[in-house]
Coordinates of N, CA and C in Angstrom, one line a residue:
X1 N 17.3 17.9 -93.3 CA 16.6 16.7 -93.1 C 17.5 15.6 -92.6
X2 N 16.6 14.5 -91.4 CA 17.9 14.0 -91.1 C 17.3 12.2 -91.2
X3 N 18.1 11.3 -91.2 CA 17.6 10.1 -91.0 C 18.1 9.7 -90.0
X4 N 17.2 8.9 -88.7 CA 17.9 8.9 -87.5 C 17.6 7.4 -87.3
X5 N 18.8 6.5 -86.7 CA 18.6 4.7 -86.9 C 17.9 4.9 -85.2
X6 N 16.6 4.3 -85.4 CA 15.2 4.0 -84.6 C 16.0 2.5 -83.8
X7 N 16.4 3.0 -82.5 CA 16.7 1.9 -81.5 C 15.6 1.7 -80.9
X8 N 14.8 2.4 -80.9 CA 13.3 2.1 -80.1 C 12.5 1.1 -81.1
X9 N 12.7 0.4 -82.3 CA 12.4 -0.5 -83.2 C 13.1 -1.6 -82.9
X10 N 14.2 -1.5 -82.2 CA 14.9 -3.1 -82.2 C 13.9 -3.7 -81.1
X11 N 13.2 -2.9 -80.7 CA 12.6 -3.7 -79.0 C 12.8 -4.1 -78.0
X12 N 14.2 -3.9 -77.6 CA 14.6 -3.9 -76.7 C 14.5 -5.6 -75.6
X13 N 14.9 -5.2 -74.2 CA 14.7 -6.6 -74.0 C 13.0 -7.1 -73.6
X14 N 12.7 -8.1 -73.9 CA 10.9 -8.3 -73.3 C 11.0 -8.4 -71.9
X15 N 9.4 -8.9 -71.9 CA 9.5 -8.5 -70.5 C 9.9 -9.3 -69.4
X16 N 10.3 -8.6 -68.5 CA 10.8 -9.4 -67.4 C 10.6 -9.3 -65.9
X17 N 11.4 -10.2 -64.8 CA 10.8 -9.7 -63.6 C 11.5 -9.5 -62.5
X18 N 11.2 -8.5 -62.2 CA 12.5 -7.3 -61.5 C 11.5 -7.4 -59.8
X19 N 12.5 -8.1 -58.9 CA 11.9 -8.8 -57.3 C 11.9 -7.6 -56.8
X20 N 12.9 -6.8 -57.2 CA 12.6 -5.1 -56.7 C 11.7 -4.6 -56.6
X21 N 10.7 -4.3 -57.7 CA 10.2 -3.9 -57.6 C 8.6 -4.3 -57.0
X22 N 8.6 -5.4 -56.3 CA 7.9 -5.9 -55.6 C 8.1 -5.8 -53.8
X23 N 8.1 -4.5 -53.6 CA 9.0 -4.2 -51.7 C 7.9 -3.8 -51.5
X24 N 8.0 -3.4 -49.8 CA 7.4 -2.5 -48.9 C 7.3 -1.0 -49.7
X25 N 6.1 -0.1 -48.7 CA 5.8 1.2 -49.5 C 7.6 1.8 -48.9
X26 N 8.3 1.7 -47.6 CA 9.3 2.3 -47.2 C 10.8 2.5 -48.3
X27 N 11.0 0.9 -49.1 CA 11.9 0.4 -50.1 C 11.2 1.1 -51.4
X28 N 10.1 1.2 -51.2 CA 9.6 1.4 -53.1 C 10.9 2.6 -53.7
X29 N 10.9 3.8 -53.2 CA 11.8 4.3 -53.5 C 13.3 4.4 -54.4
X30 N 13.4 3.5 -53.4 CA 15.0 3.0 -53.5 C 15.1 2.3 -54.7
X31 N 13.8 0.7 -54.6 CA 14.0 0.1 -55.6 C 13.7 1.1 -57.4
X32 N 13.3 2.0 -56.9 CA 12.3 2.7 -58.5 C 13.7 3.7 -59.0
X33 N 14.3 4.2 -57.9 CA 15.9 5.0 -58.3 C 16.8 3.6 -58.8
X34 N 16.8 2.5 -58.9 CA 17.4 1.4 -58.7 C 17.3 1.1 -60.6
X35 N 16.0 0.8 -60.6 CA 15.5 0.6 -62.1 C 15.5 1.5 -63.0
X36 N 15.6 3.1 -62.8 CA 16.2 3.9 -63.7 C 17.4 4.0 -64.1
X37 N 18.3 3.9 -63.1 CA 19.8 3.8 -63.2 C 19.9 2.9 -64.3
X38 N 19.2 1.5 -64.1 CA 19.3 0.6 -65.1 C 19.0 0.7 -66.5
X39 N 18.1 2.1 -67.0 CA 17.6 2.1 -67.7 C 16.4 1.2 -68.1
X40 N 15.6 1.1 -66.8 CA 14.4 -0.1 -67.2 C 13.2 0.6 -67.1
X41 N 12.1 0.8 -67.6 CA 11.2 1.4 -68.2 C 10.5 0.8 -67.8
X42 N 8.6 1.6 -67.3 CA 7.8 0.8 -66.5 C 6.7 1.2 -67.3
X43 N 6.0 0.3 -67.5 CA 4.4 0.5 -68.2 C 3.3 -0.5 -67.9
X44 N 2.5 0.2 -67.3 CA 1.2 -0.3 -66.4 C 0.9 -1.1 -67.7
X45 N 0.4 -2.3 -67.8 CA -0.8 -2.9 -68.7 C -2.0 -3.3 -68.2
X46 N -2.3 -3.6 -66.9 CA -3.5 -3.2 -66.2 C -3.1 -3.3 -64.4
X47 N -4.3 -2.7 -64.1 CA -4.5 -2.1 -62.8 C -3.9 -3.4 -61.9
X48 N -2.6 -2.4 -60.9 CA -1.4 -3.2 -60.3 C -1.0 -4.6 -60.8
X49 N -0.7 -4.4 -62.2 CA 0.1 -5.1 -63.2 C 1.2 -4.3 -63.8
X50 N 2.2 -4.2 -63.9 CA 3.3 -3.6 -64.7 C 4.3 -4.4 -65.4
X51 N 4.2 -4.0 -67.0 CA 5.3 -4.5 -67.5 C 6.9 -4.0 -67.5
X52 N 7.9 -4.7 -67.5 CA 9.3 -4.0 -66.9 C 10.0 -4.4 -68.6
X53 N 10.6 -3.2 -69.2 CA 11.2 -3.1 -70.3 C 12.6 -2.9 -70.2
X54 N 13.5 -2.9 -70.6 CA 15.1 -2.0 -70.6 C 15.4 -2.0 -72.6
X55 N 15.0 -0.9 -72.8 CA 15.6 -0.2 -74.1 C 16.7 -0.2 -74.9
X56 N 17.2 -0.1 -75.6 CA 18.7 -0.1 -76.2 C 19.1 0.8 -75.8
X57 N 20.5 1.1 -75.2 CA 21.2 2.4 -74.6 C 22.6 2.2 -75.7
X58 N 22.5 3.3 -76.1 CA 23.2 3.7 -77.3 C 24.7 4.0 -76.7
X59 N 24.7 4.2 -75.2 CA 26.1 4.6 -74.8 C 26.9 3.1 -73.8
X60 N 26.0 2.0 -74.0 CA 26.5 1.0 -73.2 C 26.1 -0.2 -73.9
X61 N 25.3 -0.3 -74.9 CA 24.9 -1.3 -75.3 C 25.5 -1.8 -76.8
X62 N 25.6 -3.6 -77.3 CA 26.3 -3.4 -78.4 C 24.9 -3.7 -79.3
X63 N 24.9 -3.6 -80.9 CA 24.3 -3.9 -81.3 C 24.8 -5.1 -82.4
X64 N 24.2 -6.7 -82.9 CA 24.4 -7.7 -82.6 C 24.3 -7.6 -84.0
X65 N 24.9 -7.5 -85.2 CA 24.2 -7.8 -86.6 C 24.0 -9.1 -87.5
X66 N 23.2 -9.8 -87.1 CA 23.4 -11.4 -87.7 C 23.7 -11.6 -89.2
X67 N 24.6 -12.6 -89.4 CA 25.0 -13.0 -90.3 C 23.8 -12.5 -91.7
X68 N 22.5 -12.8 -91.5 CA 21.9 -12.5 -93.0 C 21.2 -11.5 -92.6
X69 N 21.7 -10.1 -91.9 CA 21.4 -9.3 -91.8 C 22.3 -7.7 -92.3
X70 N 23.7 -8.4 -92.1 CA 24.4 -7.7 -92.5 C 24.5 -7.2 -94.1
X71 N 24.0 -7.5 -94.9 CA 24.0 -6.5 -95.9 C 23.3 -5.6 -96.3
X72 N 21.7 -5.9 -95.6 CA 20.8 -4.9 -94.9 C 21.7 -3.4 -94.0
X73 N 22.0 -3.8 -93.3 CA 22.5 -3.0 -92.1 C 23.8 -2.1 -92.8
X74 N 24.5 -2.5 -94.0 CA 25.2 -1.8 -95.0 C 24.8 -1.1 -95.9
X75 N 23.5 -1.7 -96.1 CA 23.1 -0.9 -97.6 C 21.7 0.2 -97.3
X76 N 21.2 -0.3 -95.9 CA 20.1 0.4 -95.8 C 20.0 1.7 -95.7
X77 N 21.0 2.8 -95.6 CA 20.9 4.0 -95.5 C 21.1 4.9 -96.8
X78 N 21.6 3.7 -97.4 CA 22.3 4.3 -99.3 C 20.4 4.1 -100.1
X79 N 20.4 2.7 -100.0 CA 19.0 2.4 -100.2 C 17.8 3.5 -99.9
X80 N 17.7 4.0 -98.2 CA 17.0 4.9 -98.2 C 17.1 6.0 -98.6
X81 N 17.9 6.6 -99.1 CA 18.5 8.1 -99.4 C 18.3 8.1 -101.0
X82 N 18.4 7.0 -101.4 CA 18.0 6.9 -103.1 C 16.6 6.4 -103.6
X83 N 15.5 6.7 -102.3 CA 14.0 6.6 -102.5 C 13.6 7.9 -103.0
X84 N 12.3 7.9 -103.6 CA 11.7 9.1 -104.5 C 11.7 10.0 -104.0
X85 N 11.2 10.0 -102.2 CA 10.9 11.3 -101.7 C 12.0 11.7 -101.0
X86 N 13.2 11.1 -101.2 CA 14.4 12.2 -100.8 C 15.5 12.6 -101.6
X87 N 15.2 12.3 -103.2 CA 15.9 12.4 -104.4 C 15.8 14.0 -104.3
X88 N 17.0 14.5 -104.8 CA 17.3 16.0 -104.7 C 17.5 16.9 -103.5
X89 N 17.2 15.8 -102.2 CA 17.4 16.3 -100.8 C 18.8 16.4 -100.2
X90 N 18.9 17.4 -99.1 CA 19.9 17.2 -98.7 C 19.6 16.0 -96.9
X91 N 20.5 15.2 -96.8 CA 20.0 14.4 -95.7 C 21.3 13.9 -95.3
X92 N 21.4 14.3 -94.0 CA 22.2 13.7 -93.1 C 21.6 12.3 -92.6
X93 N 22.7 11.4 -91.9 CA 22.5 10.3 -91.4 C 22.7 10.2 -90.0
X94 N 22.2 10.1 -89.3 CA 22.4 10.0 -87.4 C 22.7 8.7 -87.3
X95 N 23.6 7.8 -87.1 CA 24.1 6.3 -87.4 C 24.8 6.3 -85.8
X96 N 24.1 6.8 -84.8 CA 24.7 6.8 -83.6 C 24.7 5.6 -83.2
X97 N 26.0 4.2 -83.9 CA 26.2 3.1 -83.1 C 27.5 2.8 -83.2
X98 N 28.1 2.7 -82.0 CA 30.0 2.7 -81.9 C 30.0 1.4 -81.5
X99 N 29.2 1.0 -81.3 CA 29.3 -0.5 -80.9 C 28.8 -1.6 -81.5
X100 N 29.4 -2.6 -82.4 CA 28.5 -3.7 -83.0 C 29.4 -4.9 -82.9
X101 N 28.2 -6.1 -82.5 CA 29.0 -7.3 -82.5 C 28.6 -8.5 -84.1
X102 N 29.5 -9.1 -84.6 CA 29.3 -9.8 -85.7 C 29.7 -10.9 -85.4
X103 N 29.5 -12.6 -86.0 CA 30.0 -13.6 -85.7 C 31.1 -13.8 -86.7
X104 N 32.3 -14.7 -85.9 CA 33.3 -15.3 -86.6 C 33.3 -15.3 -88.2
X105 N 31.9 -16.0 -88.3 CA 32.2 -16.8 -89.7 C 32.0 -15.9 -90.7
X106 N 31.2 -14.7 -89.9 CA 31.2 -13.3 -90.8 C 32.6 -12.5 -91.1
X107 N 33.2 -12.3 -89.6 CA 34.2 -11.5 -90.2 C 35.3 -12.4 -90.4
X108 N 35.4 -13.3 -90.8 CA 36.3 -14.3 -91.8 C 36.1 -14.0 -93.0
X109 N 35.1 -13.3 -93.8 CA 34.6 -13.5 -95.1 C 35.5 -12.4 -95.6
X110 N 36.3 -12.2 -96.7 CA 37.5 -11.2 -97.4 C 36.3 -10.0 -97.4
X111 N 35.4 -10.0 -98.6 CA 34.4 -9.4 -98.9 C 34.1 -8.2 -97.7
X112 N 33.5 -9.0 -96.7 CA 33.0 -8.2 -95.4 C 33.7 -7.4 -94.6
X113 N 35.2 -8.0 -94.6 CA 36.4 -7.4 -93.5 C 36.8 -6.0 -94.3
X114 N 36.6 -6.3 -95.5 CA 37.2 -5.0 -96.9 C 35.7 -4.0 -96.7
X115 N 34.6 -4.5 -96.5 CA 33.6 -3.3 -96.0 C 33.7 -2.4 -95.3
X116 N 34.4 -3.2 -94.4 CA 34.3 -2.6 -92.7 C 34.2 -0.6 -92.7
X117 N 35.5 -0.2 -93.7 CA 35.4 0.9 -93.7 C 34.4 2.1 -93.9
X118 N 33.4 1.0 -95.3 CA 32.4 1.7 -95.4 C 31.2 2.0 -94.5
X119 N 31.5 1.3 -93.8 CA 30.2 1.4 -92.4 C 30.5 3.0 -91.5
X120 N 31.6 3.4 -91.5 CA 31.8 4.7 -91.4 C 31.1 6.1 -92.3
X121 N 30.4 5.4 -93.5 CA 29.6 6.2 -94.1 C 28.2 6.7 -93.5
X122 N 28.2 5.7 -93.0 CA 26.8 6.1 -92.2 C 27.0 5.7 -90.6
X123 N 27.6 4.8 -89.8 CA 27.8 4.8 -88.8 C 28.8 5.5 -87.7
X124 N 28.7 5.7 -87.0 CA 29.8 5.9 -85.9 C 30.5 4.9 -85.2
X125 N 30.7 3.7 -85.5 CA 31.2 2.4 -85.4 C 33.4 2.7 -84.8
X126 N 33.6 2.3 -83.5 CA 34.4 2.5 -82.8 C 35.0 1.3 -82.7
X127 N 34.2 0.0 -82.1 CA 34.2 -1.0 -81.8 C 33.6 -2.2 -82.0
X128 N 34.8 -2.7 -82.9 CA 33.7 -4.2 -84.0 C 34.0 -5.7 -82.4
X129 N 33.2 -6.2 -82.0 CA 33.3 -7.3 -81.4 C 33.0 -8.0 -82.4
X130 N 34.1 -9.4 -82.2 CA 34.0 -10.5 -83.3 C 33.5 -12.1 -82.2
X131 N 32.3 -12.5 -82.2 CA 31.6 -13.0 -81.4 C 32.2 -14.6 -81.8
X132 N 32.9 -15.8 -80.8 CA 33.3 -16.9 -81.0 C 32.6 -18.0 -80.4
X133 N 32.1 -18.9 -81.1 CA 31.6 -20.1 -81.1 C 30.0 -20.0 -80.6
X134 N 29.1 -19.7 -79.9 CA 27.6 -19.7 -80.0 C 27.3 -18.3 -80.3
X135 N 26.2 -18.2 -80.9 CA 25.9 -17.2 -81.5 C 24.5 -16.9 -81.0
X136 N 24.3 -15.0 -80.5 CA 23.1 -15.7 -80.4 C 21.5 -16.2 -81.2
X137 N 21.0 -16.3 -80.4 CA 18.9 -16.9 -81.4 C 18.0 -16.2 -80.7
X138 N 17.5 -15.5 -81.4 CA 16.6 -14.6 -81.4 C 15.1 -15.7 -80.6
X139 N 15.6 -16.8 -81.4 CA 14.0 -17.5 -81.6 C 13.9 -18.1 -79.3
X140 N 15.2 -18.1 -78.7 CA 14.9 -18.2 -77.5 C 14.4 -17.7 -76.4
X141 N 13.8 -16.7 -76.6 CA 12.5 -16.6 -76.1 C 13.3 -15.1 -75.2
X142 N 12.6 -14.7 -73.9 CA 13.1 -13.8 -73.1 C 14.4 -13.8 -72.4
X143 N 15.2 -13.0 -73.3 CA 16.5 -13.2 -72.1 C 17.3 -12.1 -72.6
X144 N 18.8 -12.1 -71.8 CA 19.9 -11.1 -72.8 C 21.1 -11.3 -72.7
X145 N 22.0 -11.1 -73.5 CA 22.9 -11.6 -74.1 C 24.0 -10.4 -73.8
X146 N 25.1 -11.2 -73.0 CA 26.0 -10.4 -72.3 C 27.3 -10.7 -72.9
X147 N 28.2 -9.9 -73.3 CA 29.7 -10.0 -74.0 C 29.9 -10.6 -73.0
X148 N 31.3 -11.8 -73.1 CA 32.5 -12.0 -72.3 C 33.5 -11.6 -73.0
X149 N 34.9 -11.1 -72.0 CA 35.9 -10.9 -72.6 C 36.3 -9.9 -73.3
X150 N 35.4 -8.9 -73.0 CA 35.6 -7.4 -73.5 C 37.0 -6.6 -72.9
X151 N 37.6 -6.9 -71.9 CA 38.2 -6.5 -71.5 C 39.7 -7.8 -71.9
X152 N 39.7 -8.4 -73.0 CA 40.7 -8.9 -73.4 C 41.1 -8.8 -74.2
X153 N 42.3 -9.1 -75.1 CA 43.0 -8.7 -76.3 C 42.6 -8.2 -77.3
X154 N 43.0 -7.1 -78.1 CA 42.2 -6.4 -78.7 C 43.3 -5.5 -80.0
X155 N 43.2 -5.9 -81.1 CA 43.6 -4.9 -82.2 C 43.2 -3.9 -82.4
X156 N 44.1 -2.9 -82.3 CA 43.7 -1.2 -82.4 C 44.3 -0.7 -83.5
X157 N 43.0 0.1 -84.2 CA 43.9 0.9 -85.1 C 43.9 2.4 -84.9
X158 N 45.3 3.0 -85.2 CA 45.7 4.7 -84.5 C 46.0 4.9 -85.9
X159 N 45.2 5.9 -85.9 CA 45.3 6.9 -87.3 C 46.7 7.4 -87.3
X160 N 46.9 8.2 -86.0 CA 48.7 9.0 -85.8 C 49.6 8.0 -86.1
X161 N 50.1 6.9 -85.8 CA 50.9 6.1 -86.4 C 50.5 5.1 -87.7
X162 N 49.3 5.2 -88.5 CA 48.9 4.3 -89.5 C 49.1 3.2 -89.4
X163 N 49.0 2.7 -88.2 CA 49.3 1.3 -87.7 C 48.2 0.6 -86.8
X164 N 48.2 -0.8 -86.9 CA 47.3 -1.5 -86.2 C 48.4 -1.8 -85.1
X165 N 47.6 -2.2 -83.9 CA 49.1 -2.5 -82.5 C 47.8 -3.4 -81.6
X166 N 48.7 -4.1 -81.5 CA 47.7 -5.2 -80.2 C 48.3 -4.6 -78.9
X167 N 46.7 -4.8 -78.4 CA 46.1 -4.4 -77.1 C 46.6 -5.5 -76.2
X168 N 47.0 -5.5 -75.3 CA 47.1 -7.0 -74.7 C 45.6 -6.4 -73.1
X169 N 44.7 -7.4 -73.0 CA 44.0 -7.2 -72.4 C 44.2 -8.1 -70.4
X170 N 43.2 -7.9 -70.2 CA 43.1 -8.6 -68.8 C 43.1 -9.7 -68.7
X171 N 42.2 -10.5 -70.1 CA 41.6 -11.7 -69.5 C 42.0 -12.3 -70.9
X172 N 41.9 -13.4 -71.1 CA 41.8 -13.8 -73.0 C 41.3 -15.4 -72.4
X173 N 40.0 -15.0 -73.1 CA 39.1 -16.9 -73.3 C 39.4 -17.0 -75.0
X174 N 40.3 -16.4 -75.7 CA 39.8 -17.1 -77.0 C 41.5 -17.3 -77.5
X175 N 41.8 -18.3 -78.0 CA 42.6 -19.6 -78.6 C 43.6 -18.3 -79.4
X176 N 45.0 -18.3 -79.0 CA 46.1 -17.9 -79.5 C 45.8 -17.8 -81.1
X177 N 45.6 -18.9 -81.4 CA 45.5 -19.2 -83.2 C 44.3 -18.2 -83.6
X178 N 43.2 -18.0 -83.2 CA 42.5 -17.0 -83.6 C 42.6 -15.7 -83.5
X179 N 43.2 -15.3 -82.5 CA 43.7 -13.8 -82.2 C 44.6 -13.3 -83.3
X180 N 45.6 -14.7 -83.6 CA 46.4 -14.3 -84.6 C 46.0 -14.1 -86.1
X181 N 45.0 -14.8 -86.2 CA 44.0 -14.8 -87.6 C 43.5 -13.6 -88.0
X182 N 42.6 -13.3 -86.8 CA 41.9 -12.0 -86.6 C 42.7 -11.0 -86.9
X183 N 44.4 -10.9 -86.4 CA 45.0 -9.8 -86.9 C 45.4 -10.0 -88.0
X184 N 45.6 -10.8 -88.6 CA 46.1 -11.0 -89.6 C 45.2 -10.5 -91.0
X185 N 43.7 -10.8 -90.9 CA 42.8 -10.3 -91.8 C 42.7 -9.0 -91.6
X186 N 43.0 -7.8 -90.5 CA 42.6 -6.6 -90.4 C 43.7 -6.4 -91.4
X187 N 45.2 -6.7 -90.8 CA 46.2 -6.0 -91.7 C 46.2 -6.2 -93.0
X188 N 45.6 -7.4 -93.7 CA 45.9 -7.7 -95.0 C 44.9 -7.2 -95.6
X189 N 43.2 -6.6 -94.9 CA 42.2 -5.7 -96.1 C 41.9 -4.5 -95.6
X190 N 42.7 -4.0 -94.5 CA 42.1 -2.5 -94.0 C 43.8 -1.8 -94.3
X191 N 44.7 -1.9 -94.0 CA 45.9 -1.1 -94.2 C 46.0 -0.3 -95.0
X192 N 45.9 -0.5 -96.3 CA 45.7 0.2 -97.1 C 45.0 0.5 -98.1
X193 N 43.5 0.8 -97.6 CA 42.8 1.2 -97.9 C 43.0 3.2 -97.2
X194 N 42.5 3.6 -98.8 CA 42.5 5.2 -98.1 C 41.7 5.5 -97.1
X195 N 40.1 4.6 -97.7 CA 39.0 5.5 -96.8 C 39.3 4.8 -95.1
X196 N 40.2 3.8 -94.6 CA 40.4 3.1 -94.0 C 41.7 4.3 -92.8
X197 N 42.6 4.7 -93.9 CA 43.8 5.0 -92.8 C 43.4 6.7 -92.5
X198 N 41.9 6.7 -93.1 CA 41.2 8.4 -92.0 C 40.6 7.9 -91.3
X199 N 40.2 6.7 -90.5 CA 39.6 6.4 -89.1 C 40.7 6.9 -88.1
X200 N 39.8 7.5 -87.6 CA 40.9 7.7 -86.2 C 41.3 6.9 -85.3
X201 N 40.3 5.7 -85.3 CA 40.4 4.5 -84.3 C 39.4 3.4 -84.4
X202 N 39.9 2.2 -84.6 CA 38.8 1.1 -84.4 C 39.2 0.3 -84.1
X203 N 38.9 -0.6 -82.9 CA 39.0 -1.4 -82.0 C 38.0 -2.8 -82.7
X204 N 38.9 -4.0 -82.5 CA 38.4 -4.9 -82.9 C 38.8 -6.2 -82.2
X205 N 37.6 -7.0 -81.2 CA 37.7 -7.7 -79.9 C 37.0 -8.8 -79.5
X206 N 37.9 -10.1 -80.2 CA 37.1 -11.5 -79.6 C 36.6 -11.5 -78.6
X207 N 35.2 -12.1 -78.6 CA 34.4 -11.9 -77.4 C 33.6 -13.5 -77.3
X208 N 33.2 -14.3 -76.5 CA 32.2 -14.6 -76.5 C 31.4 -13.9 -75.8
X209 N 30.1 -14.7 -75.8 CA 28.4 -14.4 -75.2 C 28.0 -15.3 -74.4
X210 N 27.1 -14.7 -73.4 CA 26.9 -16.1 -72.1 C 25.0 -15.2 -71.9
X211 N 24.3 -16.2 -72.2 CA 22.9 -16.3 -72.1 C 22.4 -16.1 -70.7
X212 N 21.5 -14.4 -70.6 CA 21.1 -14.1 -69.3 C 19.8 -14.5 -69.3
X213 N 19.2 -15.6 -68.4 CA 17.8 -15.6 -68.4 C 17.3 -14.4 -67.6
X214 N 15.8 -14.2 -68.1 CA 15.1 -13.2 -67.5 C 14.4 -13.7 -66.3

């Protein structure tokens, strides 16, 4: 038996409006191979009406855990596995997400950064983005939310040397003083921890967020 985390439940992005898909019969083509690549998903709602979706993609996309969400998103797999109808079962967890982003004020908290490890119990988590200064809101309506700065400074932890080593990256939008904080809380609650120095690798990467309207 297995329990598998339902990305088709986050809902993905709403709907939106893709000028592509509004061409000549000659372009239709092009633009419809265009919208796959993207992963954008098409569903008639009525006759030559189409709504345009794009899904969570598990191999490019991060997933965002807000602040009063996160103890949910830690405990929910222990929680489910200790319900009535899977007591005595054997159950695997499919926690296919290597990618999650959390804000500052979260992974500042001692408590939270000392978890980190256990999220390995059920997830596949590679790469923690630590999100700085706006956060996003759900409550703003249609849009999507794109990392900056992914490709900048970054603490890595290597199982073969039991050592954390900064990454120096391409770009860096976020303040010397923070970068150094950030390392500073990995080394002082993940080092030595056991269940911590059998990751083989986790990457942890100030990022901000910049608001895509649809």
């Amino acid at each position: 038996m297995a329990l598998d985390f339902r990305t088709d439940l986050l809902g993905g992005d709403k709907e939106f409006h893709v000028p592509l898909a509004f061409v000549n019969q000659e372009a239709r083509g092009i633009a419809l191979c265009w919208l796959d690549e993207q992963g954008i998903t098409i569903k008639q709602s009525q006759p030559r009406r189409c709504l345009f979706k794009r899904p969570f993609d598990r191999a490019s996309d991060t997933l965002y855990v807000p602040d009063n969400k996160w103890d949910d998103f830690c405990e929910e797999p222990s929680d489910r596995i200790g319900e009535p109808d899977l007591v005595n079962q054997s159950v695997d967890v499919n926690g296919e997400i290597s990618r999650i982003a959390v804000s500052e004020t979260l992974y500042m908290k001692d408590d939270v950064i000392r978890w980190l490890p256990g999220l390995n119990s059920w997830w596949d988590v590679i790469v923690i983005f630590v999100v700085v200064g706006a956060q996003p809101d759900p409550q703003q309506g249609s849009c999507r939310w794109e990392l900056e700065g992914t490709d900048g400074r970054a603490i890595v932890w290597y199982r073969k040397t039991q050592d954390f080593e900064v990454q120096q990256g391409t770009s860096n939008i976020v303040e010397e003083d923070l970068h150094r904080k950030i390392e500073q809380l990995a080394r002082a609650n993940l080092e030595e921890q056991q269940s911590f120095q059998s990751l083989p690798t986790l990457e942890i990467r100030p990022v901000t967020i910049n608001r895509v309207q649809q």
